[in-house]
PDB file of C-alpha atoms and ligand atoms in Angstrom:
ATOM      1  CA  MET A  22     -25.687  30.810   1.884  1.00  0.00           C
ATOM      2  CA  SER A  23     -21.998  31.554   2.848  1.00  0.00           C
ATOM      3  CA  SER A  24     -18.541  30.756   1.413  1.00  0.00           C
ATOM      4  CA  THR A  25     -16.502  32.132   3.983  1.00  0.00           C
ATOM      5  CA  ILE A  26     -13.500  30.344   5.600  1.00  0.00           C
ATOM      6  CA  SER A  27     -12.282  32.270   8.681  1.00  0.00           C
ATOM      7  CA  GLY A  28      -9.371  31.416  10.647  1.00  0.00           C
ATOM      8  CA  ALA A  29     -11.839  29.771  12.753  1.00  0.00           C
ATOM      9  CA  ALA A  30     -13.029  27.042  10.832  1.00  0.00           C
ATOM     10  CA  VAL A  31     -13.642  23.774  11.338  1.00  0.00           C
ATOM     11  CA  VAL A  32     -11.632  21.484   8.693  1.00  0.00           C
ATOM     12  CA  GLY A  33     -12.489  17.740   7.704  1.00  0.00           C
ATOM     13  CA  GLY A  34     -11.750  15.807   4.525  1.00  0.00           C
ATOM     14  CA  VAL A  35     -11.042  12.725   2.954  1.00  0.00           C
ATOM     15  CA  CYS A  36      -7.532  10.997   2.341  1.00  0.00           C
ATOM     16  CA  GLY A  37      -7.153   8.207  -0.227  1.00  0.00           C
ATOM     17  CA  GLN A  38      -4.959   7.213  -3.110  1.00  0.00           C
ATOM     18  CA  PRO A  39      -6.043   8.185  -5.811  1.00  0.00           C
ATOM     19  CA  ILE A  40      -8.527  10.706  -4.405  1.00  0.00           C
ATOM     20  CA  LYS A  41      -9.480  12.789  -7.378  1.00  0.00           C
ATOM     21  CA  HIS A  42     -12.502  11.179  -8.113  1.00  0.00           C
ATOM     22  CA  SER A  43     -13.957  11.173  -4.858  1.00  0.00           C
ATOM     23  CA  MET A  44     -17.243  12.703  -4.545  1.00  0.00           C
ATOM     24  CA  SER A  45     -17.033  13.154  -0.749  1.00  0.00           C
ATOM     25  CA  PRO A  46     -15.665  17.037  -1.415  1.00  0.00           C
ATOM     26  CA  VAL A  47     -18.508  18.124  -3.162  1.00  0.00           C
ATOM     27  CA  ILE A  48     -21.174  16.325  -1.243  1.00  0.00           C
ATOM     28  CA  HIS A  49     -19.749  17.684   2.272  1.00  0.00           C
ATOM     29  CA  ASN A  50     -18.905  21.401   0.984  1.00  0.00           C
ATOM     30  CA  ALA A  51     -22.594  21.438  -0.255  1.00  0.00           C
ATOM     31  CA  TRP A  52     -24.021  20.585   3.048  1.00  0.00           C
ATOM     32  CA  ILE A  53     -21.543  22.942   4.901  1.00  0.00           C
ATOM     33  CA  ALA A  54     -22.666  26.028   2.325  1.00  0.00           C
ATOM     34  CA  ALA A  55     -26.572  24.989   2.907  1.00  0.00           C
ATOM     35  CA  ALA A  56     -26.046  25.454   6.781  1.00  0.00           C
ATOM     36  CA  SER A  57     -23.738  28.266   6.270  1.00  0.00           C
ATOM     37  CA  LEU A  58     -20.926  26.771   8.491  1.00  0.00           C
ATOM     38  CA  ASP A  59     -17.467  28.091   8.874  1.00  0.00           C
ATOM     39  CA  ALA A  60     -16.015  24.988   7.617  1.00  0.00           C
ATOM     40  CA  ALA A  61     -14.183  23.042   4.915  1.00  0.00           C
ATOM     41  CA  TYR A  62     -13.921  19.676   3.618  1.00  0.00           C
ATOM     42  CA  VAL A  63     -10.808  18.728   1.473  1.00  0.00           C
ATOM     43  CA  PRO A  64      -9.034  16.093  -0.346  1.00  0.00           C
ATOM     44  CA  PHE A  65      -5.871  14.800   0.839  1.00  0.00           C
ATOM     45  CA  ALA A  66      -3.751  11.791  -0.980  1.00  0.00           C
ATOM     46  CA  PRO A  67      -0.970  10.923   1.048  1.00  0.00           C
ATOM     47  CA  THR A  68       1.454   8.649  -0.852  1.00  0.00           C
ATOM     48  CA  ALA A  69       0.711   4.973   0.581  1.00  0.00           C
ATOM     49  CA  GLU A  70       4.442   4.850   1.966  1.00  0.00           C
ATOM     50  CA  ARG A  71       3.543   7.937   4.092  1.00  0.00           C
ATOM     51  CA  PHE A  72      -0.021   7.412   5.212  1.00  0.00           C
ATOM     52  CA  GLU A  73       1.119   6.588   8.904  1.00  0.00           C
ATOM     53  CA  THR A  74       3.180  10.211   8.672  1.00  0.00           C
ATOM     54  CA  PHE A  75       0.217  11.843   7.255  1.00  0.00           C
ATOM     55  CA  VAL A  76      -2.182  10.508  10.048  1.00  0.00           C
ATOM     56  CA  ASP A  77       0.218  11.169  12.988  1.00  0.00           C
ATOM     57  CA  GLY A  78       0.599  14.512  11.685  1.00  0.00           C
ATOM     58  CA  LEU A  79      -3.395  15.476  12.207  1.00  0.00           C
ATOM     59  CA  ARG A  80      -3.239  14.442  15.996  1.00  0.00           C
ATOM     60  CA  GLY A  81      -3.980  17.276  18.225  1.00  0.00           C
ATOM     61  CA  GLY A  82      -7.035  18.231  15.923  1.00  0.00           C
ATOM     62  CA  ALA A  83      -5.400  20.483  13.490  1.00  0.00           C
ATOM     63  CA  VAL A  84      -8.133  18.402  11.196  1.00  0.00           C
ATOM     64  CA  ARG A  85     -11.031  17.377  13.209  1.00  0.00           C
ATOM     65  CA  GLY A  86     -12.092  14.283  11.300  1.00  0.00           C
ATOM     66  CA  VAL A  87     -10.906  12.895   7.617  1.00  0.00           C
ATOM     67  CA  ASN A  88     -12.803  10.012   5.655  1.00  0.00           C
ATOM     68  CA  VAL A  89     -10.479   7.322   4.763  1.00  0.00           C
ATOM     69  CA  THR A  90     -11.027   5.321   1.379  1.00  0.00           C
ATOM     70  CA  ILE A  91      -9.075   2.820  -0.531  1.00  0.00           C
ATOM     71  CA  PRO A  92      -6.486   1.843   0.059  1.00  0.00           C
ATOM     72  CA  PHE A  93      -6.025   2.936   3.722  1.00  0.00           C
ATOM     73  CA  LYS A  94      -8.884   1.686   5.705  1.00  0.00           C
ATOM     74  CA  GLU A  95      -7.288  -1.179   7.395  1.00  0.00           C
ATOM     75  CA  ARG A  96      -4.341   0.791   8.270  1.00  0.00           C
ATOM     76  CA  ALA A  97      -6.452   3.941   9.515  1.00  0.00           C
ATOM     77  CA  LEU A  98      -7.441   1.404  11.969  1.00  0.00           C
ATOM     78  CA  ALA A  99      -4.509   0.036  13.056  1.00  0.00           C
ATOM     79  CA  LEU A 100      -3.397   3.544  13.904  1.00  0.00           C
ATOM     80  CA  ALA A 101      -6.300   4.878  16.132  1.00  0.00           C
ATOM     81  CA  ASP A 102      -6.137   4.682  19.827  1.00  0.00           C
ATOM     82  CA  THR A 103     -10.086   3.866  20.144  1.00  0.00           C
ATOM     83  CA  ALA A 104     -12.287   1.946  17.765  1.00  0.00           C
ATOM     84  CA  SER A 105     -16.075   1.615  17.464  1.00  0.00           C
ATOM     85  CA  ASP A 106     -17.304  -2.001  17.388  1.00  0.00           C
ATOM     86  CA  LEU A 107     -18.616  -2.000  14.261  1.00  0.00           C
ATOM     87  CA  ALA A 108     -14.923  -0.695  13.078  1.00  0.00           C
ATOM     88  CA  LYS A 109     -13.277  -3.473  15.101  1.00  0.00           C
ATOM     89  CA  MET A 110     -15.793  -6.026  13.596  1.00  0.00           C
ATOM     90  CA  ALA A 111     -15.362  -4.613   9.995  1.00  0.00           C
ATOM     91  CA  GLY A 112     -11.459  -4.397  10.625  1.00  0.00           C
ATOM     92  CA  ALA A 113     -11.419  -1.360   8.693  1.00  0.00           C
ATOM     93  CA  ALA A 114     -12.090   2.385   9.340  1.00  0.00           C
ATOM     94  CA  ASN A 115     -13.529   4.915   7.045  1.00  0.00           C
ATOM     95  CA  LEU A 116     -13.563   7.611   9.273  1.00  0.00           C
ATOM     96  CA  LEU A 117     -10.755   9.078  12.013  1.00  0.00           C
ATOM     97  CA  LEU A 118     -11.662  11.714  14.162  1.00  0.00           C
ATOM     98  CA  PHE A 119      -8.833  13.731  15.972  1.00  0.00           C
ATOM     99  CA  ALA A 120      -9.331  14.958  19.947  1.00  0.00           C
ATOM    100  CA  ALA A 121      -7.552  17.834  21.191  1.00  0.00           C
ATOM    101  CA  ASP A 122      -5.688  15.681  23.601  1.00  0.00           C
ATOM    102  CA  GLY A 123      -3.885  13.831  20.574  1.00  0.00           C
ATOM    103  CA  SER A 124      -5.772  10.744  20.243  1.00  0.00           C
ATOM    104  CA  ILE A 125      -7.316   9.047  17.318  1.00  0.00           C
ATOM    105  CA  HIS A 126     -11.008   7.808  17.075  1.00  0.00           C
ATOM    106  CA  ALA A 127     -11.779   5.267  14.555  1.00  0.00           C
ATOM    107  CA  ASP A 128     -15.424   4.300  13.218  1.00  0.00           C
ATOM    108  CA  ASN A 129     -16.826   2.757  10.543  1.00  0.00           C
ATOM    109  CA  THR A 130     -19.999   4.487   8.847  1.00  0.00           C
ATOM    110  CA  ASP A 131     -20.076   2.222   5.594  1.00  0.00           C
ATOM    111  CA  GLY A 132     -22.028   0.111   7.947  1.00  0.00           C
ATOM    112  CA  PRO A 133     -24.668   2.660   8.659  1.00  0.00           C
ATOM    113  CA  GLY A 134     -24.565   3.789   5.077  1.00  0.00           C
ATOM    114  CA  LEU A 135     -25.410   0.324   3.682  1.00  0.00           C
ATOM    115  CA  LEU A 136     -28.324  -0.060   6.285  1.00  0.00           C
ATOM    116  CA  GLY A 137     -29.650   3.307   5.295  1.00  0.00           C
ATOM    117  CA  ALA A 138     -29.553   2.497   1.551  1.00  0.00           C
ATOM    118  CA  ILE A 139     -31.492  -0.347   1.995  1.00  0.00           C
ATOM    119  CA  GLU A 140     -34.008   1.313   4.380  1.00  0.00           C
ATOM    120  CA  ALA A 141     -33.948   4.378   1.558  1.00  0.00           C
ATOM    121  CA  GLN A 142     -35.020   2.223  -1.629  1.00  0.00           C
ATOM    122  CA  ALA A 143     -36.374  -1.062   0.312  1.00  0.00           C
ATOM    123  CA  PRO A 144     -38.426   0.336   2.542  1.00  0.00           C
ATOM    124  CA  GLY A 145     -40.164  -2.355   5.092  1.00  0.00           C
ATOM    125  CA  PHE A 146     -37.017  -4.755   4.909  1.00  0.00           C
ATOM    126  CA  GLU A 147     -36.303  -6.322   7.827  1.00  0.00           C
ATOM    127  CA  VAL A 148     -32.983  -7.781   8.257  1.00  0.00           C
ATOM    128  CA  ALA A 149     -33.605 -10.185  10.616  1.00  0.00           C
ATOM    129  CA  ALA A 150     -36.098 -12.135   8.770  1.00  0.00           C
ATOM    130  CA  ALA A 151     -34.087 -14.249   6.353  1.00  0.00           C
ATOM    131  CA  PRO A 152     -30.753 -15.283   5.495  1.00  0.00           C
ATOM    132  CA  ILE A 153     -28.776 -12.934   3.541  1.00  0.00           C
ATOM    133  CA  LEU A 154     -26.390 -13.982   0.679  1.00  0.00           C
ATOM    134  CA  ILE A 155     -22.865 -11.812  -0.050  1.00  0.00           C
ATOM    135  CA  LEU A 156     -21.231 -12.394  -3.204  1.00  0.00           C
ATOM    136  CA  GLY A 157     -17.333 -11.843  -2.582  1.00  0.00           C
ATOM    137  CA  ALA A 158     -15.198 -12.016   0.624  1.00  0.00           C
ATOM    138  CA  GLY A 159     -12.993  -9.028   0.417  1.00  0.00           C
ATOM    139  CA  GLY A 160     -13.315  -5.448   2.582  1.00  0.00           C
ATOM    140  CA  ALA A 161     -16.260  -4.239   1.259  1.00  0.00           C
ATOM    141  CA  ALA A 162     -17.914  -7.853   2.273  1.00  0.00           C
ATOM    142  CA  ARG A 163     -16.396  -8.029   5.461  1.00  0.00           C
ATOM    143  CA  GLY A 164     -17.973  -4.444   6.238  1.00  0.00           C
ATOM    144  CA  ALA A 165     -21.198  -5.433   5.026  1.00  0.00           C
ATOM    145  CA  VAL A 166     -21.111  -8.573   7.354  1.00  0.00           C
ATOM    146  CA  ALA A 167     -20.328  -6.569  10.528  1.00  0.00           C
ATOM    147  CA  ALA A 168     -23.262  -4.199   9.689  1.00  0.00           C
ATOM    148  CA  LEU A 169     -25.761  -6.843   9.104  1.00  0.00           C
ATOM    149  CA  LEU A 170     -24.663  -9.036  12.133  1.00  0.00           C
ATOM    150  CA  LEU A 171     -25.104  -6.245  14.291  1.00  0.00           C
ATOM    151  CA  ALA A 172     -28.497  -5.415  12.708  1.00  0.00           C
ATOM    152  CA  GLY A 173     -29.561  -8.811  13.659  1.00  0.00           C
ATOM    153  CA  ALA A 174     -29.122 -10.826  10.461  1.00  0.00           C
ATOM    154  CA  PRO A 175     -30.031 -14.490  11.459  1.00  0.00           C
ATOM    155  CA  GLN A 176     -27.704 -16.107   9.073  1.00  0.00           C
ATOM    156  CA  ILE A 177     -25.154 -14.620   6.371  1.00  0.00           C
ATOM    157  CA  ARG A 178     -23.968 -16.704   3.399  1.00  0.00           C
ATOM    158  CA  ILE A 179     -20.767 -16.010   1.746  1.00  0.00           C
ATOM    159  CA  VAL A 180     -19.922 -17.471  -1.700  1.00  0.00           C
ATOM    160  CA  ASN A 181     -16.632 -15.979  -3.177  1.00  0.00           C
ATOM    161  CA  ARG A 182     -14.268 -17.340  -6.223  1.00  0.00           C
ATOM    162  CA  THR A 183     -11.903 -18.269  -3.796  1.00  0.00           C
ATOM    163  CA  LEU A 184     -13.677 -20.503  -1.533  1.00  0.00           C
ATOM    164  CA  ALA A 185     -10.882 -20.372   1.116  1.00  0.00           C
ATOM    165  CA  ARG A 186     -11.137 -16.598   1.576  1.00  0.00           C
ATOM    166  CA  ALA A 187     -14.746 -16.753   2.222  1.00  0.00           C
ATOM    167  CA  GLN A 188     -14.060 -19.391   4.777  1.00  0.00           C
ATOM    168  CA  GLU A 189     -11.404 -17.236   6.502  1.00  0.00           C
ATOM    169  CA  LEU A 190     -14.165 -14.387   6.576  1.00  0.00           C
ATOM    170  CA  ALA A 191     -16.606 -16.668   7.916  1.00  0.00           C
ATOM    171  CA  ASP A 192     -14.429 -18.368  10.865  1.00  0.00           C
ATOM    172  CA  ALA A 193     -13.429 -14.719  11.878  1.00  0.00           C
ATOM    173  CA  PHE A 194     -17.172 -13.907  12.889  1.00  0.00           C
ATOM    174  CA  GLY A 195     -18.867 -17.225  14.148  1.00  0.00           C
ATOM    175  CA  GLU A 196     -21.535 -19.219  13.856  1.00  0.00           C
ATOM    176  CA  ARG A 197     -24.138 -16.912  12.145  1.00  0.00           C
ATOM    177  CA  VAL A 198     -21.662 -16.559   9.278  1.00  0.00           C
ATOM    178  CA  ILE A 199     -21.041 -19.625   6.608  1.00  0.00           C
ATOM    179  CA  ALA A 200     -19.016 -19.999   3.688  1.00  0.00           C
ATOM    180  CA  ALA A 201     -20.258 -21.577   0.734  1.00  0.00           C
ATOM    181  CA  ASP A 202     -19.481 -22.845  -2.461  1.00  0.00           C
ATOM    182  CA  GLU A 203     -20.981 -21.659  -5.814  1.00  0.00           C
ATOM    183  CA  ALA A 204     -22.634 -24.963  -6.227  1.00  0.00           C
ATOM    184  CA  ALA A 205     -24.706 -24.667  -3.529  1.00  0.00           C
ATOM    185  CA  LEU A 206     -26.082 -21.456  -4.987  1.00  0.00           C
ATOM    186  CA  PRO A 207     -29.788 -22.286  -6.058  1.00  0.00           C
ATOM    187  CA  ASP A 208     -30.397 -23.431  -2.503  1.00  0.00           C
ATOM    188  CA  LEU A 209     -28.832 -20.548  -0.840  1.00  0.00           C
ATOM    189  CA  LEU A 210     -30.836 -18.483  -3.360  1.00  0.00           C
ATOM    190  CA  ALA A 211     -34.151 -20.090  -2.849  1.00  0.00           C
ATOM    191  CA  ASP A 212     -34.921 -18.446   0.997  1.00  0.00           C
ATOM    192  CA  ALA A 213     -32.559 -15.473   0.829  1.00  0.00           C
ATOM    193  CA  GLY A 214     -34.119 -12.214   1.698  1.00  0.00           C
ATOM    194  CA  LEU A 215     -31.274 -10.086   0.506  1.00  0.00           C
ATOM    195  CA  VAL A 216     -28.425 -10.564  -2.340  1.00  0.00           C
ATOM    196  CA  ILE A 217     -25.586  -8.182  -1.882  1.00  0.00           C
ATOM    197  CA  ASN A 218     -22.798  -7.718  -4.488  1.00  0.00           C
ATOM    198  CA  ALA A 219     -19.703  -7.157  -2.848  1.00  0.00           C
ATOM    199  CA  THR A 220     -17.348  -8.145  -5.634  1.00  0.00           C
ATOM    200  CA  SER A 221     -15.866  -5.779  -7.871  1.00  0.00           C
ATOM    201  CA  LEU A 222     -17.667  -7.468 -10.788  1.00  0.00           C
ATOM    202  CA  GLY A 223     -20.153  -5.044 -12.996  1.00  0.00           C
ATOM    203  CA  LEU A 224     -17.547  -2.367 -12.458  1.00  0.00           C
ATOM    204  CA  GLY A 225     -17.006   0.058 -15.197  1.00  0.00           C
ATOM    205  CA  GLY A 226     -19.804  -1.697 -16.959  1.00  0.00           C
ATOM    206  CA  GLY A 227     -19.005  -5.222 -17.031  1.00  0.00           C
ATOM    207  CA  GLU A 228     -20.951  -8.234 -16.269  1.00  0.00           C
ATOM    208  CA  GLY A 229     -21.939  -8.875 -12.468  1.00  0.00           C
ATOM    209  CA  PRO A 230     -21.477 -12.192 -10.567  1.00  0.00           C
ATOM    210  CA  ALA A 231     -23.180 -15.056 -12.787  1.00  0.00           C
ATOM    211  CA  VAL A 232     -26.007 -15.373 -10.152  1.00  0.00           C
ATOM    212  CA  ASP A 233     -29.472 -16.696 -11.433  1.00  0.00           C
ATOM    213  CA  LEU A 234     -31.340 -13.923  -9.146  1.00  0.00           C
ATOM    214  CA  SER A 235     -34.919 -15.275 -10.212  1.00  0.00           C
ATOM    215  CA  LEU A 236     -34.129 -18.411  -7.868  1.00  0.00           C
ATOM    216  CA  THR A 237     -34.707 -15.335  -5.003  1.00  0.00           C
ATOM    217  CA  PRO A 238     -38.106 -15.517  -3.208  1.00  0.00           C
ATOM    218  CA  LYS A 239     -39.982 -12.594  -5.056  1.00  0.00           C
ATOM    219  CA  THR A 240     -40.159 -10.472  -1.705  1.00  0.00           C
ATOM    220  CA  ALA A 241     -35.812 -10.662  -1.926  1.00  0.00           C
ATOM    221  CA  VAL A 242     -33.990  -7.556  -2.058  1.00  0.00           C
ATOM    222  CA  VAL A 243     -30.983  -7.148  -4.395  1.00  0.00           C
ATOM    223  CA  MET A 244     -28.165  -4.829  -3.392  1.00  0.00           C
ATOM    224  CA  ASP A 245     -25.033  -4.060  -5.671  1.00  0.00           C
ATOM    225  CA  MET A 246     -22.026  -2.022  -3.767  1.00  0.00           C
ATOM    226  CA  VAL A 247     -20.522  -1.214  -7.403  1.00  0.00           C
ATOM    227  CA  TYR A 248     -21.878   2.028  -8.144  1.00  0.00           C
ATOM    228  CA  ARG A 249     -20.053   2.558 -11.436  1.00  0.00           C
ATOM    229  CA  PRO A 250     -22.377   2.472 -13.459  1.00  0.00           C
ATOM    230  CA  LEU A 251     -25.431   3.182 -11.330  1.00  0.00           C
ATOM    231  CA  ARG A 252     -27.510   0.699 -12.867  1.00  0.00           C
ATOM    232  CA  THR A 253     -25.017  -2.216 -13.096  1.00  0.00           C
ATOM    233  CA  GLU A 254     -25.620  -5.398 -15.286  1.00  0.00           C
ATOM    234  CA  PHE A 255     -26.483  -7.187 -11.783  1.00  0.00           C
ATOM    235  CA  LEU A 256     -28.994  -4.813 -10.656  1.00  0.00           C
ATOM    236  CA  ARG A 257     -30.543  -4.962 -14.124  1.00  0.00           C
ATOM    237  CA  ARG A 258     -31.293  -8.297 -14.057  1.00  0.00           C
ATOM    238  CA  ALA A 259     -32.666  -7.994 -10.613  1.00  0.00           C
ATOM    239  CA  GLN A 260     -34.985  -5.448 -11.721  1.00  0.00           C
ATOM    240  CA  ALA A 261     -35.878  -7.928 -15.029  1.00  0.00           C
ATOM    241  CA  ALA A 262     -36.874 -10.328 -12.608  1.00  0.00           C
ATOM    242  CA  GLY A 263     -39.136  -7.909 -10.618  1.00  0.00           C
ATOM    243  CA  ARG A 264     -37.108  -8.038  -7.414  1.00  0.00           C
ATOM    244  CA  ARG A 265     -36.472  -4.625  -5.031  1.00  0.00           C
ATOM    245  CA  THR A 266     -33.072  -3.048  -5.895  1.00  0.00           C
ATOM    246  CA  VAL A 267     -30.986  -0.815  -3.906  1.00  0.00           C
ATOM    247  CA  ASP A 268     -27.967   1.019  -5.417  1.00  0.00           C
ATOM    248  CA  GLY A 269     -24.425   1.435  -4.333  1.00  0.00           C
ATOM    249  CA  LEU A 270     -24.577   5.013  -4.789  1.00  0.00           C
ATOM    250  CA  GLU A 271     -27.354   5.488  -1.853  1.00  0.00           C
ATOM    251  CA  MET A 272     -24.972   3.646   0.239  1.00  0.00           C
ATOM    252  CA  LEU A 273     -22.275   6.005  -0.480  1.00  0.00           C
ATOM    253  CA  LEU A 274     -24.367   9.145   0.125  1.00  0.00           C
ATOM    254  CA  ARG A 275     -25.715   7.750   3.367  1.00  0.00           C
ATOM    255  CA  GLN A 276     -22.569   6.865   4.930  1.00  0.00           C
ATOM    256  CA  ALA A 277     -21.719  10.371   4.468  1.00  0.00           C
ATOM    257  CA  ILE A 278     -24.397  11.501   6.979  1.00  0.00           C
ATOM    258  CA  PRO A 279     -23.246  10.111  10.031  1.00  0.00           C
ATOM    259  CA  THR A 280     -19.512  11.245   8.832  1.00  0.00           C
ATOM    260  CA  PHE A 281     -20.685  15.207   8.524  1.00  0.00           C
ATOM    261  CA  GLU A 282     -22.523  14.898  11.999  1.00  0.00           C
ATOM    262  CA  ALA A 283     -19.354  13.279  13.468  1.00  0.00           C
ATOM    263  CA  ILE A 284     -16.849  16.212  12.232  1.00  0.00           C
ATOM    264  CA  TYR A 285     -19.284  19.027  12.191  1.00  0.00           C
ATOM    265  CA  GLY A 286     -21.385  18.580  15.040  1.00  0.00           C
ATOM    266  CA  ALA A 287     -24.852  18.734  13.049  1.00  0.00           C
ATOM    267  CA  PRO A 288     -26.593  16.561  10.821  1.00  0.00           C
ATOM    268  CA  PRO A 289     -26.628  17.929   6.995  1.00  0.00           C
ATOM    269  CA  SER A 290     -29.821  19.326   5.644  1.00  0.00           C
ATOM    270  CA  PRO A 291     -31.854  17.130   3.832  1.00  0.00           C
ATOM    271  CA  ALA A 292     -32.788  19.861   1.195  1.00  0.00           C
ATOM    272  CA  VAL A 293     -29.578  19.661  -0.597  1.00  0.00           C
ATOM    273  CA  ASP A 294     -30.013  17.199  -3.482  1.00  0.00           C
ATOM    274  CA  VAL A 295     -26.784  15.423  -2.784  1.00  0.00           C
ATOM    275  CA  ARG A 296     -28.103  12.248  -4.967  1.00  0.00           C
ATOM    276  CA  GLY A 297     -28.665  14.721  -7.931  1.00  0.00           C
ATOM    277  CA  MET A 298     -25.494  16.137  -7.565  1.00  0.00           C
ATOM    278  CA  ALA A 299     -23.656  12.771  -7.493  1.00  0.00           C
ATOM    279  CA  LEU A 300     -25.490  11.514 -10.664  1.00  0.00           C
ATOM    280  CA  LYS A 301     -24.370  14.659 -12.410  1.00  0.00           C
ATOM    281  CA  LEU A 302     -20.581  13.834 -11.312  1.00  0.00           C
ATOM    282  CA  LEU A 303     -20.996  10.472 -12.473  1.00  0.00           C
ATOM    283  CA  GLY A 304     -22.414  11.378 -15.720  1.00  0.00           C
ATOM    284  CA  GLU A 305     -25.633   9.639 -14.875  1.00  0.00           C
ATOM    285  CA  PRO A 306     -29.241  10.724 -15.947  1.00  0.00           C
ATOM    286  CA  CYS A 307     -30.947  12.385 -13.298  1.00  0.00           C
TER     287      CYS A 307
HETATM  288  P1  ATR B  27     -12.804  -4.546  -1.646  1.00  0.00           P
HETATM  289  O1  ATR B  27     -12.072  -4.109  -0.682  1.00  0.00           O
HETATM  290  O2  ATR B  27     -13.385  -3.927  -2.685  1.00  0.00           O
HETATM  291  O3  ATR B  27     -13.793  -5.846  -0.954  1.00  0.00           O
HETATM  292  P2  ATR B  27     -10.851  -6.927  -2.339  1.00  0.00           P
HETATM  293  O4  ATR B  27     -10.651  -7.134  -1.192  1.00  0.00           O
HETATM  294  O5  ATR B  27     -10.006  -6.459  -3.301  1.00  0.00           O
HETATM  295  O6  ATR B  27     -11.640  -5.237  -2.454  1.00  0.00           O
HETATM  296  O7  ATR B  27     -12.055  -8.065  -3.080  1.00  0.00           O
HETATM  297  C1  ATR B  27     -12.528  -8.248  -4.222  1.00  0.00           C
HETATM  298  C2  ATR B  27     -13.631  -8.952  -4.131  1.00  0.00           C
HETATM  299  O8  ATR B  27     -14.379  -9.190  -5.852  1.00  0.00           O
HETATM  300  C3  ATR B  27     -13.084 -10.394  -3.908  1.00  0.00           C
HETATM  301  O9  ATR B  27     -14.154 -11.294  -3.461  1.00  0.00           O
HETATM  302  C4  ATR B  27     -12.678 -11.148  -5.207  1.00  0.00           C
HETATM  303  O10 ATR B  27     -12.546 -12.638  -5.313  1.00  0.00           O
HETATM  304  P3  ATR B  27     -11.424 -13.617  -4.758  1.00  0.00           P
HETATM  305  O11 ATR B  27     -11.328 -13.496  -3.424  1.00  0.00           O
HETATM  306  O12 ATR B  27     -11.478 -14.641  -5.045  1.00  0.00           O
HETATM  307  O13 ATR B  27     -10.358 -12.557  -5.452  1.00  0.00           O
HETATM  308  C5  ATR B  27     -13.834 -10.449  -6.012  1.00  0.00           C
HETATM  309  N1  ATR B  27     -13.652 -10.476  -7.313  1.00  0.00           N
HETATM  310  C6  ATR B  27     -12.524  -9.565  -8.042  1.00  0.00           C
HETATM  311  N2  ATR B  27     -12.718 -10.032  -9.405  1.00  0.00           N
HETATM  312  C7  ATR B  27     -13.437 -11.040  -9.509  1.00  0.00           C
HETATM  313  C8  ATR B  27     -13.593 -11.906 -10.701  1.00  0.00           C
HETATM  314  N3  ATR B  27     -13.279 -11.466 -11.504  1.00  0.00           N
HETATM  315  N4  ATR B  27     -14.589 -12.978 -10.444  1.00  0.00           N
HETATM  316  C9  ATR B  27     -14.795 -13.335  -9.267  1.00  0.00           C
HETATM  317  N5  ATR B  27     -14.834 -12.541  -8.559  1.00  0.00           N
HETATM  318  C10 ATR B  27     -13.895 -11.402  -8.444  1.00  0.00           C
END
């Protein structure tokens, strides 16, 4: 394992504000070390006012690529010269790649992260088999809708505290996405194949969305995008009802795989226990 960074090293990173709690540097640098790459992955915390200046300064490839996190994902997409379909549909980019000619390409690996997490923790689940219920209508929900639509979801139902925001999201995606009132939840749950919490409820240990998960079919999968704590109250209720669950940490770890490939040009080694490392950082038992 080499920890040498030469003058020819490939540099990648992550930018957000704040950034100091990001787990991405630990994950990517562990993969870099395992492959003995001449490379580094560093955190950046540009000020909110200077985000555009920061990104503009990277044009030309001084840095090969950066992950983008809260609160810059929408602004990152707007700055790019080209963007993947997924980033365009999600209306946000979590990855910017800098070409030598000065252009910027935007991508969104949160979508593959979501699908990868489901595949890992609920193997055999078929996105196309049944309607999907998403709780929340913010940026996280929008990204999930984009990924699930591209993966063949037959119908996505959005329920949100602010119905107008759910309606706005549904209108942006067309007929396979509908907004529904909380009062309709019993019916919406009855035939849902997948229920996702894309609200911030449950973050920091509070209660998750007030949804009776036992109303879902026994085969339904329940996912939480919140990963602090790892076993959210929402997921604990799903488990108590006997449903398979998918946690937000797995989504975070899975989005890092295509990101690493895009920046460093090779897939990360599966031998590195990044989940164990992340659990340690979160203070969770491994
Ligand atoms: P993100 O980019 O993480 O999705 P966001 O755009 O701020 O963040 O969206 C947060 C989501 O959590 C929204 O769906 C929000 O509901 P509103 O659209 O009604 O604001 C939801 N949310 C946050 N706090 C909530 C609460 N106390 N009860 C119900 N929903 C809540």
